[in-house]
Tab-separated table of C-alpha atoms in Angstrom:
chain	number	residue	atom	x	y	z
C	1	MET	CA	44.098	-44.379	-144.045
C	2	VAL	CA	40.647	-43.324	-142.956
C	3	ASP	CA	39.041	-40.695	-145.172
C	4	PRO	CA	38.281	-37.749	-142.854
C	5	HIS	CA	35.397	-36.741	-145.112
C	6	ARG	CA	33.715	-40.084	-145.046
C	7	ASN	CA	31.275	-39.401	-142.253
C	8	LEU	CA	30.436	-35.848	-143.137
C	9	PRO	CA	27.031	-34.818	-144.416
C	10	LEU	CA	26.854	-33.084	-147.787
C	11	ASP	CA	26.284	-29.670	-146.235
C	12	ASP	CA	29.536	-29.999	-144.318
C	13	LEU	CA	31.359	-31.227	-147.422
C	14	ALA	CA	30.033	-28.201	-149.288
C	15	SER	CA	31.209	-25.948	-146.506
C	16	LEU	CA	34.722	-27.448	-146.624
C	17	ALA	CA	34.728	-27.305	-150.412
C	18	ARG	CA	33.846	-23.623	-150.300
C	19	SER	CA	36.921	-23.030	-148.214
C	20	GLY	CA	39.083	-24.705	-150.847
C	21	ASP	CA	39.148	-28.377	-149.768
C	22	ARG	CA	39.469	-30.225	-153.083
C	23	ARG	CA	38.780	-33.660	-151.629
C	24	ALA	CA	35.601	-32.426	-150.029
C	25	GLU	CA	34.477	-31.029	-153.365
C	26	GLU	CA	35.286	-34.309	-155.086
C	27	GLY	CA	33.328	-36.235	-152.461
C	28	LEU	CA	30.392	-33.887	-152.843
C	29	PHE	CA	30.257	-34.117	-156.617
C	30	ASP	CA	30.823	-37.879	-156.635
C	31	TYR	CA	27.750	-38.235	-154.474
C	32	LEU	CA	25.670	-35.866	-156.575
C	33	ARG	CA	26.743	-37.450	-159.843
C	34	VAL	CA	25.699	-40.948	-158.740
C	35	SER	CA	22.396	-39.679	-157.347
C	36	PHE	CA	21.664	-37.599	-160.439
C	37	LEU	CA	22.324	-40.501	-162.772
C	38	ALA	CA	19.959	-42.704	-160.768
C	39	VAL	CA	17.194	-40.099	-160.844
C	40	ALA	CA	17.690	-38.861	-164.403
C	41	LYS	CA	17.816	-42.298	-166.002
C	42	ARG	CA	14.139	-42.710	-165.097
C	43	ARG	CA	13.285	-39.519	-166.915
C	44	VAL	CA	15.505	-38.950	-169.921
C	45	ARG	CA	16.653	-41.132	-172.780
C	46	GLN	CA	19.870	-43.040	-172.358
C	47	ASP	CA	21.479	-40.999	-175.150
C	48	ASP	CA	20.813	-37.759	-173.280
C	49	LEU	CA	21.482	-38.990	-169.767
C	50	GLU	CA	25.115	-38.005	-169.456
C	51	ASP	CA	24.534	-34.551	-170.972
C	52	VAL	CA	21.651	-33.780	-168.651
C	53	VAL	CA	23.578	-34.839	-165.564
C	54	GLN	CA	26.644	-32.892	-166.626
C	55	ASP	CA	24.539	-29.792	-167.264
C	56	ALA	CA	23.028	-30.016	-163.805
C	57	LEU	CA	26.393	-30.583	-162.125
C	58	ARG	CA	27.816	-27.597	-163.988
C	59	VAL	CA	25.023	-25.356	-162.671
C	60	ILE	CA	25.694	-26.580	-159.162
C	61	LEU	CA	29.427	-26.095	-159.503
C	62	ASP	CA	28.807	-22.528	-160.659
C	63	LYS	CA	26.473	-21.682	-157.831
C	64	TYR	CA	27.102	-23.707	-154.711
C	65	ARG	CA	29.909	-21.453	-153.462
C	66	GLU	CA	27.552	-18.483	-153.256
C	67	ARG	CA	24.996	-20.490	-151.408
C	68	GLU	CA	25.060	-20.287	-147.624
C	69	GLU	CA	21.888	-22.132	-146.727
C	70	ARG	CA	21.780	-25.767	-145.715
C	71	GLY	CA	19.755	-28.356	-147.594
C	72	LEU	CA	22.245	-28.816	-150.406
C	73	LEU	CA	20.785	-32.100	-151.637
C	74	SER	CA	17.241	-30.734	-151.961
C	75	TRP	CA	18.579	-27.659	-153.715
C	76	SER	CA	20.681	-29.826	-156.044
C	77	PHE	CA	17.676	-31.969	-156.885
C	78	ALA	CA	15.674	-28.822	-157.593
C	79	VAL	CA	18.394	-27.755	-160.026
C	80	LEU	CA	18.333	-31.172	-161.671
C	81	ARG	CA	14.555	-30.925	-162.036
C	82	ASN	CA	14.963	-27.604	-163.788
C	83	VAL	CA	17.606	-28.975	-166.120
C	84	ILE	CA	15.432	-31.965	-166.960
C	85	GLY	CA	12.509	-29.598	-167.557
C	86	ASN	CA	14.631	-27.534	-169.910
C	87	HIS	CA	15.738	-30.689	-171.634
C	88	TYR	CA	12.143	-31.729	-172.271
C	89	GLN	CA	11.346	-28.307	-173.592
C	90	LYS	CA	14.351	-28.307	-175.887
C	91	ARG	CA	13.524	-31.811	-177.064
C	92	ALA	CA	9.916	-30.848	-177.782
C	93	VAL	CA	11.042	-27.868	-179.837
C	94	LEU	CA	13.520	-29.969	-181.807
C	95	ASP	CA	10.932	-32.695	-182.366
C	96	ARG	CA	8.580	-30.122	-183.844
C	97	GLY	CA	11.378	-29.029	-186.159
C	98	LEU	CA	11.439	-25.447	-184.921
C	99	PRO	CA	14.625	-23.490	-184.479
C	100	LEU	CA	15.448	-22.915	-180.835
C	101	GLU	CA	15.515	-19.169	-181.394
C	102	ALA	CA	11.812	-19.310	-182.210
C	103	THR	CA	10.893	-19.960	-178.616
C	104	PRO	CA	10.777	-17.243	-175.993
C	105	ASP	CA	12.570	-19.434	-173.458
C	106	ALA	CA	15.399	-20.456	-175.744
C	107	GLY	CA	17.967	-18.895	-173.443
C	108	ALA	CA	16.745	-21.081	-170.662
C	109	THR	CA	18.179	-24.115	-172.358
C	110	GLU	CA	21.647	-22.829	-171.639
C	111	PRO	CA	22.847	-24.885	-168.708
C	112	GLY	CA	24.321	-21.959	-166.832
C	113	LEU	CA	20.994	-20.190	-166.779
C	114	ALA	CA	18.844	-23.121	-165.825
C	115	GLY	CA	18.586	-22.349	-162.133
C	116	ASP	CA	17.870	-18.652	-162.629
C	117	TRP	CA	15.110	-18.651	-165.137
C	118	THR	CA	13.044	-21.413	-163.616
C	119	GLU	CA	13.377	-19.965	-160.160
C	120	GLU	CA	12.173	-16.646	-161.434
C	121	ILE	CA	9.280	-18.073	-163.430
C	122	ASP	CA	8.201	-20.701	-160.931
C	123	SER	CA	8.770	-19.093	-157.570
C	124	ASN	CA	5.389	-17.414	-157.280
C	125	ARG	CA	3.523	-20.419	-158.584
C	126	LEU	CA	5.399	-22.719	-156.235
C	127	LEU	CA	4.876	-20.489	-153.235
C	128	GLY	CA	1.178	-20.282	-154.042
C	129	GLN	CA	0.968	-24.052	-154.293
C	130	VAL	CA	2.873	-24.614	-151.070
C	131	LEU	CA	0.699	-22.157	-149.167
C	132	LYS	CA	-2.485	-23.654	-150.531
C	133	GLY	CA	-1.279	-27.196	-149.899
C	134	ILE	CA	-0.193	-26.417	-146.381
C	135	GLU	CA	-3.533	-24.762	-145.669
C	136	ILE	CA	-5.415	-27.833	-146.876
C	137	LEU	CA	-3.111	-29.987	-144.776
C	138	ALA	CA	-3.703	-27.902	-141.662
C	139	ARG	CA	-7.456	-28.087	-142.092
C	140	ALA	CA	-7.545	-31.773	-142.928
C	141	HIS	CA	-4.944	-32.799	-140.343
C	142	PRO	CA	-4.756	-30.168	-137.607
C	143	ARG	CA	-2.027	-32.048	-135.803
C	144	CYS	CA	0.144	-31.926	-138.911
C	145	GLY	CA	-0.524	-28.230	-139.321
C	146	SER	CA	0.454	-27.569	-135.742
C	147	LEU	CA	3.563	-29.739	-136.001
C	148	PHE	CA	4.820	-28.082	-139.166
C	149	ALA	CA	4.075	-24.637	-137.772
C	150	ARG	CA	6.116	-25.329	-134.656
C	151	VAL	CA	8.998	-26.857	-136.563
C	152	LEU	CA	9.109	-24.057	-139.108
C	153	ALA	CA	9.072	-21.484	-136.350
C	154	ILE	CA	12.383	-22.778	-135.012
C	155	GLN	CA	15.637	-22.759	-136.875
C	156	GLY	CA	16.456	-26.440	-136.659
C	157	LEU	CA	17.282	-28.844	-133.884
C	158	ARG	CA	20.472	-30.050	-135.395
C	159	ASP	CA	23.112	-29.068	-132.907
C	160	LEU	CA	21.261	-29.545	-129.690
C	161	PRO	CA	23.288	-31.301	-127.028
C	162	GLY	CA	22.396	-34.869	-126.141
C	163	ALA	CA	20.422	-35.450	-129.291
C	164	GLY	CA	19.415	-39.083	-129.490
C	165	ARG	CA	16.260	-40.495	-131.010
C	166	GLY	CA	14.906	-41.376	-127.581
C	167	GLY	CA	15.733	-37.997	-126.080
C	168	PRO	CA	13.420	-35.075	-125.507
C	169	VAL	CA	13.100	-32.191	-127.944
C	170	PRO	CA	12.980	-28.637	-126.586
C	171	GLY	CA	9.610	-27.148	-127.438
C	172	PHE	CA	8.148	-30.589	-128.122
C	173	GLU	CA	8.074	-31.961	-124.602
C	174	GLU	CA	5.308	-34.398	-125.389
C	175	MET	CA	7.400	-36.455	-127.796
C	176	THR	CA	10.857	-37.875	-128.258
C	177	ARG	CA	13.065	-36.832	-131.100
C	178	GLY	CA	12.394	-40.126	-132.883
C	179	ALA	CA	8.639	-39.703	-132.482
C	180	LEU	CA	8.916	-36.188	-133.897
C	181	TYR	CA	10.738	-37.490	-136.962
C	182	VAL	CA	8.105	-40.153	-137.547
C	183	ALA	CA	5.216	-37.720	-137.072
C	184	LEU	CA	6.827	-35.266	-139.477
C	185	HIS	CA	7.383	-38.028	-141.982
C	186	ARG	CA	3.701	-38.946	-141.947
C	187	CYS	CA	2.591	-35.352	-142.198
C	188	ARG	CA	4.974	-34.749	-145.071
C	189	ALA	CA	3.496	-37.776	-146.879
C	190	ARG	CA	0.068	-36.180	-146.524
C	191	LEU	CA	1.325	-32.846	-147.762
C	192	ARG	CA	2.938	-34.586	-150.688
C	193	ALA	CA	-0.346	-36.299	-151.562
C	194	ILE	CA	-2.170	-32.972	-151.412
C	195	LEU	CA	0.419	-31.277	-153.620
C	196	ALA	CA	0.314	-34.180	-156.047
C	197	GLU	CA	-3.433	-33.838	-156.261
C	198	MET	CA	-3.103	-30.118	-156.898
C	199	GLU	CA	-0.499	-30.791	-159.603
C	200	GLY	CA	-2.850	-33.308	-161.180
C	201	ALA	CA	-5.713	-30.839	-161.115
C	202	ARG	CA	-3.760	-28.114	-162.904
Q	1	MET	CA	4.430	-36.672	-159.099
Q	2	ARG	CA	5.063	-40.295	-159.738
Q	3	GLU	CA	4.615	-43.121	-157.322
Q	4	THR	CA	7.771	-44.622	-155.916
Q	5	GLN	CA	8.657	-48.077	-154.740
Q	6	ARG	CA	9.030	-49.102	-151.122
Q	7	CYS	CA	11.765	-47.767	-148.902
Q	8	VAL	CA	14.475	-50.381	-148.354
Q	9	ASP	CA	14.961	-49.376	-144.712
Q	10	PRO	CA	11.866	-47.670	-143.294
Q	11	GLU	CA	13.577	-46.700	-140.058
Q	12	ARG	CA	16.085	-44.640	-142.012
Q	13	GLY	CA	13.407	-43.550	-144.464
Q	14	GLU	CA	11.447	-41.952	-141.640
Q	15	LEU	CA	14.232	-39.386	-141.344
Q	16	LEU	CA	13.260	-37.893	-144.691
Q	17	ALA	CA	11.017	-35.054	-143.550
Q	18	ALA	CA	13.355	-34.103	-140.724
Q	19	TYR	CA	16.242	-34.152	-143.198
Q	20	GLU	CA	14.443	-31.757	-145.526
Q	21	LEU	CA	13.647	-29.462	-142.636
Q	22	GLY	CA	17.245	-29.475	-141.398
Q	23	LEU	CA	16.459	-31.063	-138.058
Q	24	LEU	CA	18.837	-34.005	-138.099
Q	25	SER	CA	22.089	-34.315	-136.215
Q	26	ARG	CA	25.235	-34.660	-138.342
Q	27	GLU	CA	25.316	-38.409	-137.762
Q	28	GLU	CA	21.681	-38.790	-138.724
Q	29	GLU	CA	22.162	-36.593	-141.755
Q	30	THR	CA	25.082	-38.678	-142.978
Q	31	ALA	CA	23.127	-41.855	-142.292
Q	32	PHE	CA	20.181	-40.591	-144.306
Q	33	GLU	CA	22.354	-39.496	-147.217
Q	34	GLU	CA	24.041	-42.902	-147.240
Q	35	HIS	CA	20.587	-44.453	-147.189
Q	36	CYS	CA	19.637	-42.416	-150.261
Q	37	ARG	CA	22.531	-43.925	-152.179
Q	38	VAL	CA	20.799	-47.291	-152.092
Q	39	CYS	CA	17.141	-46.381	-151.598
Q	40	ALA	CA	15.472	-45.340	-154.838
Q	41	SER	CA	12.229	-44.658	-152.992
Q	42	CYS	CA	13.650	-41.977	-150.696
Q	43	ARG	CA	15.829	-40.535	-153.457
Q	44	GLU	CA	12.822	-40.171	-155.732
Q	45	ASP	CA	10.711	-38.752	-152.935
Q	46	LEU	CA	13.348	-36.154	-152.172
Q	47	PHE	CA	13.681	-35.319	-155.854
Q	48	GLU	CA	9.942	-34.970	-156.417
Q	49	MET	CA	9.478	-32.689	-153.424
Q	50	ALA	CA	12.680	-30.686	-153.920
Q	51	PRO	CA	11.080	-27.509	-155.328
Q	52	TYR	CA	8.450	-27.484	-152.587
Q	53	ALA	CA	11.016	-28.150	-149.874
Q	54	GLN	CA	13.126	-25.311	-151.221
Q	55	THR	CA	10.135	-23.008	-151.259
Q	56	MET	CA	9.161	-23.937	-147.709
Q	57	ALA	CA	12.709	-23.375	-146.513
Q	58	ALA	CA	12.893	-19.998	-148.247
Q	59	HIS	CA	9.563	-18.842	-146.787
Q	60	ARG	CA	9.635	-20.500	-143.381
Q	61	SER	CA	7.907	-17.766	-141.449
Q	62	GLY	CA	5.274	-17.111	-144.121
Q	63	VAL	CA	4.376	-20.790	-144.310
Q	64	ALA	CA	4.282	-21.067	-140.515
Q	65	ALA	CA	1.975	-18.043	-140.331
Q	66	ARG	CA	-0.371	-19.559	-142.920
Q	67	LEU	CA	-0.438	-22.793	-140.958
Q	68	GLU	CA	-1.330	-21.053	-137.748
Q	69	ALA	CA	-4.083	-19.080	-139.443
Q	70	ALA	CA	-5.546	-22.208	-141.020
Q	71	SER	CA	-5.405	-24.107	-137.746
Q	72	ALA	CA	-7.117	-21.325	-135.836
Q	73	GLU	CA	-9.879	-20.936	-138.393
Q	74	THR	CA	-13.219	-22.629	-137.785
Q	75	PRO	CA	-16.491	-22.105	-139.553
Q	76	GLY	CA	-18.050	-19.144	-137.707
Q	77	ALA	CA	-21.708	-19.236	-136.801
Q	78	VAL	CA	-22.009	-15.455	-136.937
Q	79	SER	CA	-20.647	-15.128	-140.434
Q	80	ALA	CA	-22.696	-18.130	-141.487
Q	81	LEU	CA	-25.849	-16.433	-140.291
Q	82	ARG	CA	-24.943	-13.228	-142.092
Q	83	SER	CA	-24.336	-15.160	-145.279
Q	84	LEU	CA	-27.604	-16.958	-144.869
Q	85	ARG	CA	-29.588	-13.747	-144.415
Q	86	ARG	CA	-27.936	-12.330	-147.487
Q	87	LEU	CA	-28.569	-15.388	-149.589
Q	88	LEU	CA	-31.944	-16.722	-148.536
Q	89	PRO	CA	-34.242	-14.531	-150.681
Q	90	GLY	CA	-35.173	-16.346	-153.851
Q	91	ARG	CA	-34.023	-19.716	-152.558
Q	92	SER	CA	-37.330	-21.003	-151.260
Q	93	ARG	CA	-36.652	-24.560	-152.436
Q	94	MET	CA	-34.261	-24.956	-149.540
Q	95	ARG	CA	-36.790	-24.169	-146.821
Q	96	PRO	CA	-38.039	-27.723	-146.195
Q	97	LEU	CA	-34.519	-28.650	-145.222
Q	98	LEU	CA	-34.515	-25.890	-142.615
Q	99	ALA	CA	-37.530	-27.367	-140.973
Q	100	ALA	CA	-36.114	-30.856	-141.007
Q	101	LEU	CA	-32.820	-30.179	-139.259
Q	102	PRO	CA	-31.799	-28.712	-135.922
Q	103	ALA	CA	-31.438	-24.992	-136.362
Q	104	ALA	CA	-27.661	-24.747	-136.084
Q	105	ALA	CA	-27.038	-27.586	-138.500
Q	106	ALA	CA	-29.554	-26.152	-140.922
Q	107	VAL	CA	-27.763	-22.827	-140.944
Q	108	VAL	CA	-24.471	-24.465	-141.746
Q	109	VAL	CA	-25.906	-26.766	-144.394
Q	110	LEU	CA	-27.852	-24.035	-146.094
Q	111	VAL	CA	-24.933	-21.691	-146.184
Q	112	LEU	CA	-22.847	-24.479	-147.635
Q	113	LEU	CA	-25.434	-25.220	-150.252
Q	114	LEU	CA	-25.936	-21.631	-151.182
Q	115	THR	CA	-22.608	-19.917	-150.900
Q	116	PRO	CA	-20.691	-21.942	-153.475
Q	117	ALA	CA	-23.573	-21.560	-155.911
Q	118	ARG	CA	-22.463	-18.009	-156.458
Q	119	GLU	CA	-18.875	-19.046	-157.043
Q	120	THR	CA	-18.963	-22.315	-158.890
Q	121	GLY	CA	-21.216	-21.836	-161.840
Q	122	GLY	CA	-24.491	-22.918	-160.289
Q	123	TRP	CA	-23.824	-26.626	-159.835
Q	124	ALA	CA	-24.061	-26.512	-156.067
Q	125	ASP	CA	-27.835	-26.375	-156.106
Q	126	LEU	CA	-27.825	-29.893	-157.530
Q	127	ALA	CA	-25.876	-31.160	-154.538
Q	128	VAL	CA	-27.708	-33.129	-151.889
Q	129	ILE	CA	-25.836	-32.624	-148.677
Q	130	GLU	CA	-27.520	-34.065	-145.674
Q	131	PRO	CA	-25.853	-35.512	-142.638
Q	132	VAL	CA	-25.780	-39.291	-142.652
Q	133	PRO	CA	-27.746	-40.391	-139.587
Q	134	TYR	CA	-25.156	-41.837	-137.327
Q	135	ALA	CA	-25.378	-45.587	-137.087
Q	136	GLN	CA	-22.135	-47.106	-136.002
Q	137	ILE	CA	-21.065	-50.323	-137.652
Q	138	PRO	CA	-19.991	-52.616	-134.817
Q	139	VAL	CA	-16.251	-52.459	-134.408
Q	140	ARG	CA	-14.260	-55.501	-133.472
Q	141	GLY	CA	-10.830	-55.703	-132.124
Q	142	ALA	CA	-7.662	-53.892	-132.663
Q	143	ALA	CA	-8.232	-50.152	-132.526
Q	144	THR	CA	-6.518	-48.547	-129.585
Q	145	ASP	CA	-8.587	-47.360	-126.650
Q	146	GLU	CA	-7.582	-43.825	-127.486
Q	147	ALA	CA	-8.811	-44.201	-131.089
Q	148	ALA	CA	-12.112	-45.641	-129.860
Q	149	ARG	CA	-12.541	-42.764	-127.420
Q	150	LEU	CA	-11.776	-40.163	-130.074
Q	151	PHE	CA	-14.220	-41.835	-132.425
Q	152	ALA	CA	-17.031	-41.904	-129.864
Q	153	ASP	CA	-16.457	-38.274	-128.875
Q	154	GLY	CA	-16.102	-37.171	-132.478
Q	155	MET	CA	-19.342	-38.860	-133.453
Q	156	ALA	CA	-21.138	-37.264	-130.517
Q	157	HIS	CA	-20.145	-33.853	-131.897
Q	158	TYR	CA	-21.102	-34.935	-135.400
Q	159	ALA	CA	-24.531	-36.138	-134.292
Q	160	ALA	CA	-25.107	-32.798	-132.573
Q	161	GLY	CA	-24.167	-30.886	-135.716
Q	162	ARG	CA	-20.866	-29.594	-134.265
Q	163	TYR	CA	-18.922	-30.482	-137.362
Q	164	ALA	CA	-15.739	-28.544	-136.685
Q	165	GLU	CA	-15.278	-30.180	-133.293
Q	166	GLY	CA	-16.302	-33.551	-134.672
Q	167	PHE	CA	-13.866	-33.268	-137.532
Q	168	SER	CA	-10.947	-32.482	-135.283
Q	169	LEU	CA	-11.467	-35.602	-133.152
Q	170	LEU	CA	-12.318	-37.882	-136.065
Q	171	ALA	CA	-9.242	-36.850	-138.021
Q	172	ARG	CA	-7.083	-37.621	-135.011
Q	173	CYS	CA	-8.877	-40.919	-134.621
Q	174	GLY	CA	-8.175	-41.707	-138.278
Q	175	ASP	CA	-4.493	-40.997	-137.668
Q	176	LEU	CA	-4.325	-43.192	-134.605
Q	177	ALA	CA	-6.384	-46.022	-136.007
Q	178	GLY	CA	-4.314	-45.896	-139.177
Q	179	ASP	CA	-1.505	-47.471	-137.212
Q	180	SER	CA	-3.618	-50.329	-135.960
Q	181	ASP	CA	-4.792	-53.441	-137.721
Q	182	ASP	CA	-8.375	-52.319	-137.604
Q	183	PRO	CA	-9.329	-50.719	-140.889
Q	184	LEU	CA	-13.013	-50.429	-140.036
Q	185	ILE	CA	-12.733	-47.801	-137.329
Q	186	ARG	CA	-10.113	-46.002	-139.386
Q	187	ASP	CA	-12.315	-45.953	-142.482
Q	188	GLN	CA	-15.352	-44.794	-140.550
Q	189	ALA	CA	-13.371	-42.076	-138.817
Q	190	VAL	CA	-11.888	-40.889	-142.093
Q	191	PHE	CA	-15.284	-40.914	-143.798
Q	192	TYR	CA	-17.027	-38.965	-141.053
Q	193	ALA	CA	-14.087	-36.574	-140.844
Q	194	GLY	CA	-14.518	-35.907	-144.565
Q	195	LEU	CA	-18.267	-35.578	-144.252
Q	196	SER	CA	-17.844	-33.190	-141.315
Q	197	LEU	CA	-15.605	-31.029	-143.471
Q	198	LEU	CA	-18.153	-31.066	-146.260
Q	199	LEU	CA	-20.959	-30.176	-143.879
Q	200	GLY	CA	-18.729	-27.554	-142.334
Q	201	GLY	CA	-18.156	-25.779	-145.619
Q	202	ARG	CA	-14.806	-27.261	-146.647
Q	203	ALA	CA	-15.750	-29.134	-149.791
Q	204	ASP	CA	-12.222	-28.826	-151.200
Q	205	SER	CA	-10.551	-30.191	-148.102
Q	206	SER	CA	-13.124	-32.940	-147.651
Q	207	ARG	CA	-11.915	-34.624	-150.826
Q	208	VAL	CA	-8.654	-35.724	-149.245
Q	209	PHE	CA	-10.554	-37.666	-146.593
Q	210	LEU	CA	-13.395	-38.941	-148.718
Q	211	GLU	CA	-11.017	-40.247	-151.341
Q	212	ARG	CA	-9.215	-42.162	-148.645
Q	213	SER	CA	-12.396	-43.686	-147.293
Q	214	ALA	CA	-13.642	-44.401	-150.828
Q	215	SER	CA	-10.914	-47.012	-151.043
Q	216	SER	CA	-12.304	-48.771	-147.975
Q	217	SER	CA	-12.849	-52.489	-148.313
Q	218	THR	CA	-16.215	-52.037	-146.570
Q	219	PRO	CA	-18.669	-51.419	-149.433
Q	220	ILE	CA	-21.078	-49.159	-147.555
Q	221	ILE	CA	-18.270	-46.845	-146.471
Q	222	ALA	CA	-16.752	-46.805	-149.958
Q	223	ASP	CA	-20.114	-46.060	-151.589
Q	224	ARG	CA	-21.049	-43.360	-149.122
Q	225	SER	CA	-17.668	-41.766	-149.647
Q	226	ARG	CA	-18.163	-41.710	-153.421
Q	227	TRP	CA	-21.598	-40.210	-153.038
Q	228	TYR	CA	-20.272	-37.360	-150.933
Q	229	LEU	CA	-17.272	-36.962	-153.179
Q	230	ALA	CA	-19.759	-36.380	-155.997
Q	231	GLN	CA	-21.635	-33.844	-153.866
Q	232	GLY	CA	-18.368	-32.114	-153.030
Q	233	CYS	CA	-17.539	-31.936	-156.733
Q	234	LEU	CA	-20.865	-30.239	-157.397
Q	235	MET	CA	-20.251	-27.834	-154.541
Q	236	THR	CA	-16.932	-26.848	-156.041
Q	237	GLY	CA	-18.207	-26.565	-159.601
Q	238	ASP	CA	-16.756	-29.790	-160.947
Q	239	PRO	CA	-19.638	-31.609	-162.676
Q	240	ALA	CA	-17.214	-33.877	-164.554
Q	241	GLY	CA	-15.783	-35.118	-161.268
Q	242	ALA	CA	-19.272	-35.625	-159.889
Q	243	THR	CA	-20.286	-37.545	-162.999
Q	244	ARG	CA	-17.326	-39.881	-162.640
Q	245	HIS	CA	-18.270	-40.834	-159.083
Q	246	LEU	CA	-21.974	-41.036	-159.808
Q	247	GLU	CA	-21.536	-43.277	-162.840
Q	248	ARG	CA	-19.667	-45.736	-160.711
Q	249	LEU	CA	-22.353	-45.654	-158.036
Q	250	ALA	CA	-25.136	-45.991	-160.601
Q	251	ALA	CA	-23.466	-49.068	-162.039
Q	252	ARG	CA	-22.349	-50.822	-158.890
Q	253	SER	CA	-23.904	-49.571	-155.691
Q	254	PRO	CA	-27.097	-51.236	-154.478
Q	255	GLY	CA	-27.757	-48.436	-152.003
Q	256	TYR	CA	-26.961	-45.409	-154.153
Q	257	ALA	CA	-27.722	-46.551	-157.721
Q	258	ALA	CA	-31.136	-44.877	-157.973
Q	259	ALA	CA	-30.096	-41.591	-156.383
Q	260	ALA	CA	-26.928	-41.513	-158.460
Q	261	ALA	CA	-28.833	-42.143	-161.687
Q	262	LYS	CA	-31.277	-39.370	-160.844
Q	263	GLN	CA	-28.521	-36.911	-160.086
Q	264	LEU	CA	-26.636	-37.895	-163.229
Q	265	ALA	CA	-29.754	-37.151	-165.242
Q	266	SER	CA	-29.979	-33.702	-163.657
Q	267	ILE	CA	-26.320	-32.952	-164.421
Q	268	ARG	CA	-26.659	-34.122	-168.019
Q	269	SER	CA	-29.849	-32.211	-168.515
Q	270	ARG	CA	-28.261	-29.021	-167.297
Q	271	SER	CA	-25.124	-29.620	-169.346
Q	272	SER	CA	-27.079	-30.269	-172.508
Q	273	ASN	CA	-29.095	-27.111	-171.973
Q	274	GLY	CA	-25.848	-25.189	-171.798
Q	275	ASP	CA	-26.933	-23.995	-168.422
Q	276	ASP	CA	-23.656	-24.474	-166.663
Q	277	ARG	CA	-23.314	-20.737	-166.068
Q	278	GLU	CA	-19.575	-20.820	-165.593
Q	279	SER	CA	-18.372	-17.675	-163.961
Q	280	PRO	CA	-16.072	-15.661	-166.206
Q	281	ASP	CA	-13.117	-15.940	-163.876
């Protein structure tokens, strides 16, 4: 029997799961678990790997139903980053032999709180970095600035009729959909390099 | 951010940015997610950028507005003149430069040299920022006609001291030539784009370009790039960064060794005198 969920993107699986589809939820979390293990094993010790991934999945399980926006995978990875960050912090405290209660962020090491506290602490810093990075990008690569500005001004091209990579894109008459993807990819690589440089300079 | 390995399927990998921005069709989205199961490069890339992507998505209109403002902004001659009038008294050492350059270029260069001096702890007055006389290295072969045209037009603006216009064309040329097999025109375009930014008052932004051209396999382009990177560091109050570039030039560059050594001596002298005058904020 063909699995009806097989060809669905994660956002659609999440949407089905929110409405009570157990198989969709299983498919979603299977995907996330495998991806998280692959990412986390490069960053945490083998002994801690399973715990870190479970903590992140628990946060996502607690929160994904309230979340309406698309971009579930990016959001999930952001949660995993926070959990890994908390893990490092906890590990550093333990390695120094201090009780967890001695640190102001001790509560943050609770898995259920991971998303909240980092979002709150980091949101302004992140927004500042993104705005600065995007400004540098726009000045250094005006075409990238213009492209991002136009894309961000629309709400997505996802459900346009007749969408094929060779087809035209409304609002971007000068390029095909495929060319737009490639141009965005290159501009994103530049933005990433700029942000990495800013991170390095901090 | 850490470096990642190569994408196992670049055609799929090129969907990454569009995926993050929510532009893909359902089929493309599924295809990209399947790709991420097996492609560590894209998975890592997505992971590393996740907080930024989230932030951009949450502040779409604010980011778009900032982009438009940055794109529309060019160094203004009027404000440059006002700044110059305000700053010129007491800066007589800069006057010979005024006489040596066309008036418009001199205004821009002087403002660049003087303005950051107030903001970056006084290192900018050590910077030597003069336009490189344009002498094109003969280009052979593979650059597209469009890239060659952009380069020629961009350099015409550069030679006339119209750095904002020059930069715009040279950056586009660098993009186009980046896809060709001709690194020379690309490296030149990227270098002059960076230098145009520096001359146009964007020392911070110029680094992105000059660092790219500093990795050129053509020694003169690489050395020139390092020299201007060092000047940019001084303009932005980063003597340690300048020292790093200058030390390399002093040790290895036939063309810049003497100038680099002299500038290094000035930086060290000022540092040892404790005269770095860092601003309190």
